mmCIF file of C-alpha atoms in Angstrom:
data_model
loop_
_atom_site.group_PDB
_atom_site.id
_atom_site.type_symbol
_atom_site.label_atom_id
_atom_site.label_comp_id
_atom_site.label_asym_id
_atom_site.label_seq_id
_atom_site.Cartn_x
_atom_site.Cartn_y
_atom_site.Cartn_z
ATOM 1 C CA PRO A 150 -7.318 -3.226 15.377
ATOM 2 C CA PRO A 151 -5.211 -1.737 12.587
ATOM 3 C CA MET A 152 -7.507 0.068 10.149
ATOM 4 C CA ILE A 153 -7.141 1.798 6.795
ATOM 5 C CA SER A 154 -9.602 3.557 4.529
ATOM 6 C CA VAL A 155 -10.042 4.117 0.821
ATOM 7 C CA SER A 156 -12.531 6.521 -0.748
ATOM 8 C CA ILE A 157 -13.948 5.502 -4.103
ATOM 9 C CA ARG A 158 -16.498 7.116 -6.400
ATOM 10 C CA LYS A 159 -19.732 5.140 -6.509
ATOM 11 C CA GLU A 160 -19.649 4.660 -10.294
ATOM 12 C CA ARG A 161 -16.190 3.066 -10.266
ATOM 13 C CA PHE A 162 -15.940 -0.637 -11.064
ATOM 14 C CA SER A 163 -13.846 -1.244 -7.931
ATOM 15 C CA HIS A 164 -16.616 0.282 -5.775
ATOM 16 C CA GLY A 165 -18.952 -2.537 -6.798
ATOM 17 C CA LEU A 166 -16.291 -5.198 -6.269
ATOM 18 C CA ILE A 167 -15.525 -3.977 -2.755
ATOM 19 C CA SER A 168 -19.217 -3.557 -1.911
ATOM 20 C CA GLN A 169 -19.998 -7.126 -3.024
ATOM 21 C CA SER A 170 -16.968 -8.886 -1.543
ATOM 22 C CA GLY A 171 -16.409 -6.786 1.571
ATOM 23 C CA GLU A 172 -12.672 -6.906 0.872
ATOM 24 C CA PHE A 173 -9.875 -4.809 -0.598
ATOM 25 C CA VAL A 174 -6.095 -4.871 -0.822
ATOM 26 C CA VAL A 175 -3.773 -1.891 -0.558
ATOM 27 C CA ASN A 176 -0.666 -2.791 -2.550
ATOM 28 C CA LEU A 177 2.453 -0.783 -1.734
ATOM 29 C CA VAL A 178 3.963 -0.015 -5.119
ATOM 30 C CA ASP A 179 7.662 0.374 -5.921
ATOM 31 C CA ALA A 180 9.351 2.490 -8.578
ATOM 32 C CA PRO A 181 9.685 -0.365 -11.123
ATOM 33 C CA ASN A 182 5.891 -0.810 -11.024
ATOM 34 C CA CYS A 183 4.952 2.879 -11.014
ATOM 35 C CA ARG A 184 3.789 2.830 -14.657
ATOM 36 C CA ALA A 185 1.501 -0.123 -13.889
ATOM 37 C CA LEU A 186 0.165 1.770 -10.857
ATOM 38 C CA ASP A 187 -0.721 4.742 -13.024
ATOM 39 C CA TYR A 188 -2.309 2.529 -15.686
ATOM 40 C CA CYS A 189 -4.436 0.757 -13.076
ATOM 41 C CA GLY A 190 -5.596 4.125 -11.789
ATOM 42 C CA VAL A 191 -6.743 5.463 -15.143
ATOM 43 C CA LYS A 192 -8.117 2.318 -16.826
ATOM 44 C CA SER A 193 -11.270 0.568 -15.681
ATOM 45 C CA GLY A 194 -11.361 -3.134 -14.931
ATOM 46 C CA ARG A 195 -14.837 -3.007 -16.434
ATOM 47 C CA ASP A 196 -13.201 -2.520 -19.870
ATOM 48 C CA THR A 197 -9.850 -4.304 -19.677
ATOM 49 C CA ASP A 198 -7.849 -6.921 -17.782
ATOM 50 C CA LYS A 199 -5.322 -4.680 -16.052
ATOM 51 C CA PHE A 200 -3.282 -7.623 -14.737
ATOM 52 C CA ALA A 201 -2.807 -8.966 -18.278
ATOM 53 C CA ASP A 202 -2.266 -5.536 -19.825
ATOM 54 C CA MET A 203 0.561 -4.672 -17.415
ATOM 55 C CA GLY A 204 2.056 -8.151 -16.936
ATOM 56 C CA LEU A 205 1.011 -8.253 -13.271
ATOM 57 C CA THR A 206 0.364 -11.448 -11.343
ATOM 58 C CA PRO A 207 -2.621 -11.719 -9.014
ATOM 59 C CA MET A 208 -2.011 -13.745 -5.864
ATOM 60 C CA PRO A 209 -4.152 -14.701 -2.874
ATOM 61 C CA ALA A 210 -4.029 -12.118 -0.086
ATOM 62 C CA LEU A 211 -3.677 -13.342 3.481
ATOM 63 C CA GLY A 212 -7.030 -13.534 5.268
ATOM 64 C CA LEU A 213 -9.149 -12.769 2.182
ATOM 65 C CA GLU A 214 -11.303 -14.902 -0.104
ATOM 66 C CA TYR A 215 -11.792 -12.625 -3.124
ATOM 67 C CA ALA A 216 -9.534 -9.591 -3.447
ATOM 68 C CA PRO A 217 -6.094 -10.453 -4.855
ATOM 69 C CA ALA A 218 -2.767 -8.853 -4.069
ATOM 70 C CA VAL A 219 -0.230 -7.976 -6.777
ATOM 71 C CA ALA A 220 2.735 -10.361 -6.619
ATOM 72 C CA GLN A 221 5.157 -7.774 -8.047
ATOM 73 C CA CYS A 222 4.545 -5.310 -5.198
ATOM 74 C CA PRO A 223 6.979 -5.309 -2.268
ATOM 75 C CA ALA A 224 4.169 -5.321 0.310
ATOM 76 C CA TYR A 225 0.424 -5.288 0.720
ATOM 77 C CA LEU A 226 -2.275 -4.799 3.349
ATOM 78 C CA ALA A 227 -5.271 -7.155 3.105
ATOM 79 C CA CYS A 228 -8.453 -5.545 4.445
ATOM 80 C CA LYS A 229 -12.005 -6.545 5.344
ATOM 81 C CA VAL A 230 -14.593 -3.780 5.209
ATOM 82 C CA ARG A 231 -15.891 -2.910 8.676
ATOM 83 C CA GLN A 232 -17.798 0.279 7.847
ATOM 84 C CA VAL A 233 -18.855 2.349 4.837
ATOM 85 C CA LEU A 234 -19.321 6.102 5.138
ATOM 86 C CA GLU A 235 -21.182 7.919 2.374
ATOM 87 C CA LEU A 236 -19.329 11.117 1.497
ATOM 88 C CA GLY A 237 -21.361 12.512 -1.380
ATOM 89 C CA SER A 238 -19.646 11.513 -4.619
ATOM 90 C CA HIS A 239 -17.474 8.923 -2.823
ATOM 91 C CA ASP A 240 -17.945 6.184 -0.291
ATOM 92 C CA MET A 241 -15.232 5.653 2.294
ATOM 93 C CA PHE A 242 -14.575 1.976 2.931
ATOM 94 C CA ILE A 243 -12.996 1.548 6.353
ATOM 95 C CA GLY A 244 -11.157 -1.739 6.426
ATOM 96 C CA GLU A 245 -9.582 -3.772 9.184
ATOM 97 C CA VAL A 246 -6.126 -4.957 8.181
ATOM 98 C CA VAL A 247 -6.362 -8.749 8.479
ATOM 99 C CA GLY A 248 -3.165 -9.686 6.642
ATOM 100 C CA VAL A 249 0.160 -8.114 5.753
ATOM 101 C CA GLN A 250 2.869 -9.488 3.524
ATOM 102 C CA VAL A 251 6.274 -7.935 2.893
ATOM 103 C CA ARG A 252 9.026 -9.186 0.571
ATOM 104 C CA ASP A 253 11.691 -11.148 2.474
ATOM 105 C CA ASP A 254 14.596 -9.047 1.161
ATOM 106 C CA LEU A 255 13.244 -6.021 3.059
ATOM 107 C CA PHE A 256 14.109 -7.592 6.417
ATOM 108 C CA ASP A 257 17.497 -7.696 8.141
ATOM 109 C CA PRO A 258 18.619 -11.043 9.599
ATOM 110 C CA ASP A 259 17.479 -9.749 13.006
ATOM 111 C CA GLY A 260 13.955 -9.152 11.651
ATOM 112 C CA SER A 261 14.161 -5.358 11.312
ATOM 113 C CA LEU A 262 12.007 -4.047 8.468
ATOM 114 C CA HIS A 263 13.611 -1.662 5.954
ATOM 115 C CA LEU A 264 10.846 -0.246 3.757
ATOM 116 C CA GLU A 265 13.224 2.509 2.667
ATOM 117 C CA SER A 266 14.891 -0.191 0.538
ATOM 118 C CA ALA A 267 11.644 -0.984 -1.273
ATOM 119 C CA GLN A 268 11.705 2.060 -3.592
ATOM 120 C CA LEU A 269 8.082 2.813 -2.676
ATOM 121 C CA VAL A 270 6.239 5.536 -4.528
ATOM 122 C CA ALA A 271 3.507 7.901 -3.387
ATOM 123 C CA TYR A 272 1.063 9.998 -5.375
ATOM 124 C CA ASN A 273 1.276 13.618 -4.234
ATOM 125 C CA HIS A 274 -0.730 16.379 -5.876
ATOM 126 C CA GLY A 275 -0.704 14.868 -9.355
ATOM 127 C CA VAL A 276 2.805 13.375 -9.441
ATOM 128 C CA TYR A 277 4.435 10.129 -8.361
ATOM 129 C CA GLN A 278 7.394 10.482 -6.011
ATOM 130 C CA ARG A 279 9.827 8.072 -4.349
ATOM 131 C CA THR A 280 9.513 7.717 -0.583
ATOM 132 C CA VAL A 281 13.058 6.663 0.271
ATOM 133 C CA ASP A 282 14.464 9.140 2.764
ATOM 134 C CA VAL A 283 14.190 8.169 6.427
ATOM 135 C CA LEU A 284 13.924 11.373 8.418
ATOM 136 C CA GLY A 285 13.491 9.858 11.856
ATOM 137 C CA PHE A 286 11.798 7.151 13.888
ATOM 138 C CA PHE A 287 9.121 7.180 16.570
ATOM 139 C CA GLY A 288 10.539 9.199 19.457
ATOM 140 C CA TYR A 289 13.561 10.525 17.573
ATOM 141 C CA SER A 290 12.767 14.098 18.625
ATOM 142 C CA VAL A 291 13.485 13.194 22.249
ATOM 143 C CA ALA A 292 16.121 10.470 21.753
ATOM 144 C CA ARG A 293 19.519 10.759 23.386
ATOM 145 C CA PRO A 294 22.181 11.732 20.816
ATOM 146 C CA GLU A 295 23.901 8.322 20.934
ATOM 147 C CA VAL A 296 20.564 6.523 20.367
ATOM 148 C CA LEU A 297 19.701 8.852 17.502
ATOM 149 C CA GLU A 298 23.068 8.270 15.850
ATOM 150 C CA ARG A 299 22.926 4.480 16.301
ATOM 151 C CA ARG A 300 19.326 4.123 15.089
ATOM 152 C CA MET A 301 19.702 6.459 12.101
ATOM 153 C CA ALA A 302 22.869 4.617 11.007
ATOM 154 C CA THR A 303 20.754 1.506 10.388
ATOM 155 C CA TYR A 304 18.836 3.374 7.677
ATOM 156 C CA HIS A 305 21.874 4.755 5.856
ATOM 157 C CA LYS A 306 23.874 1.652 4.985
#
């Protein structure tokens, strides 16, 4: 099954929530919500309502009972904890992805997904960066030139 992991310090408020519920959501965050992402990473839900503070809307996540997704995010992965590995200061929660939701505008009429249009951000070595450039696709290193040209053209509209 599709799996994803998150590692969280044991004293964090979210550690207790995940331990009790057995669920977590990985929200894929876009550039317009980057400030909210940072805020949610540095403020504790033990002390403040992060949804209210940042004007975010919680919504039910597919396949989960407790952990909400963030309605403003272009996509999310809903996960049920299948294993916990103790890693010293952190526990790694390994979750099975039981639900995925992606904003409708990120699909072509033929059903092709275009996450490069979502303005997703990643946190890399202390800074937030956009993840917009498509560099290739699975198998592009061995694709025939005409296939490479045709497939890459779909990402550069």
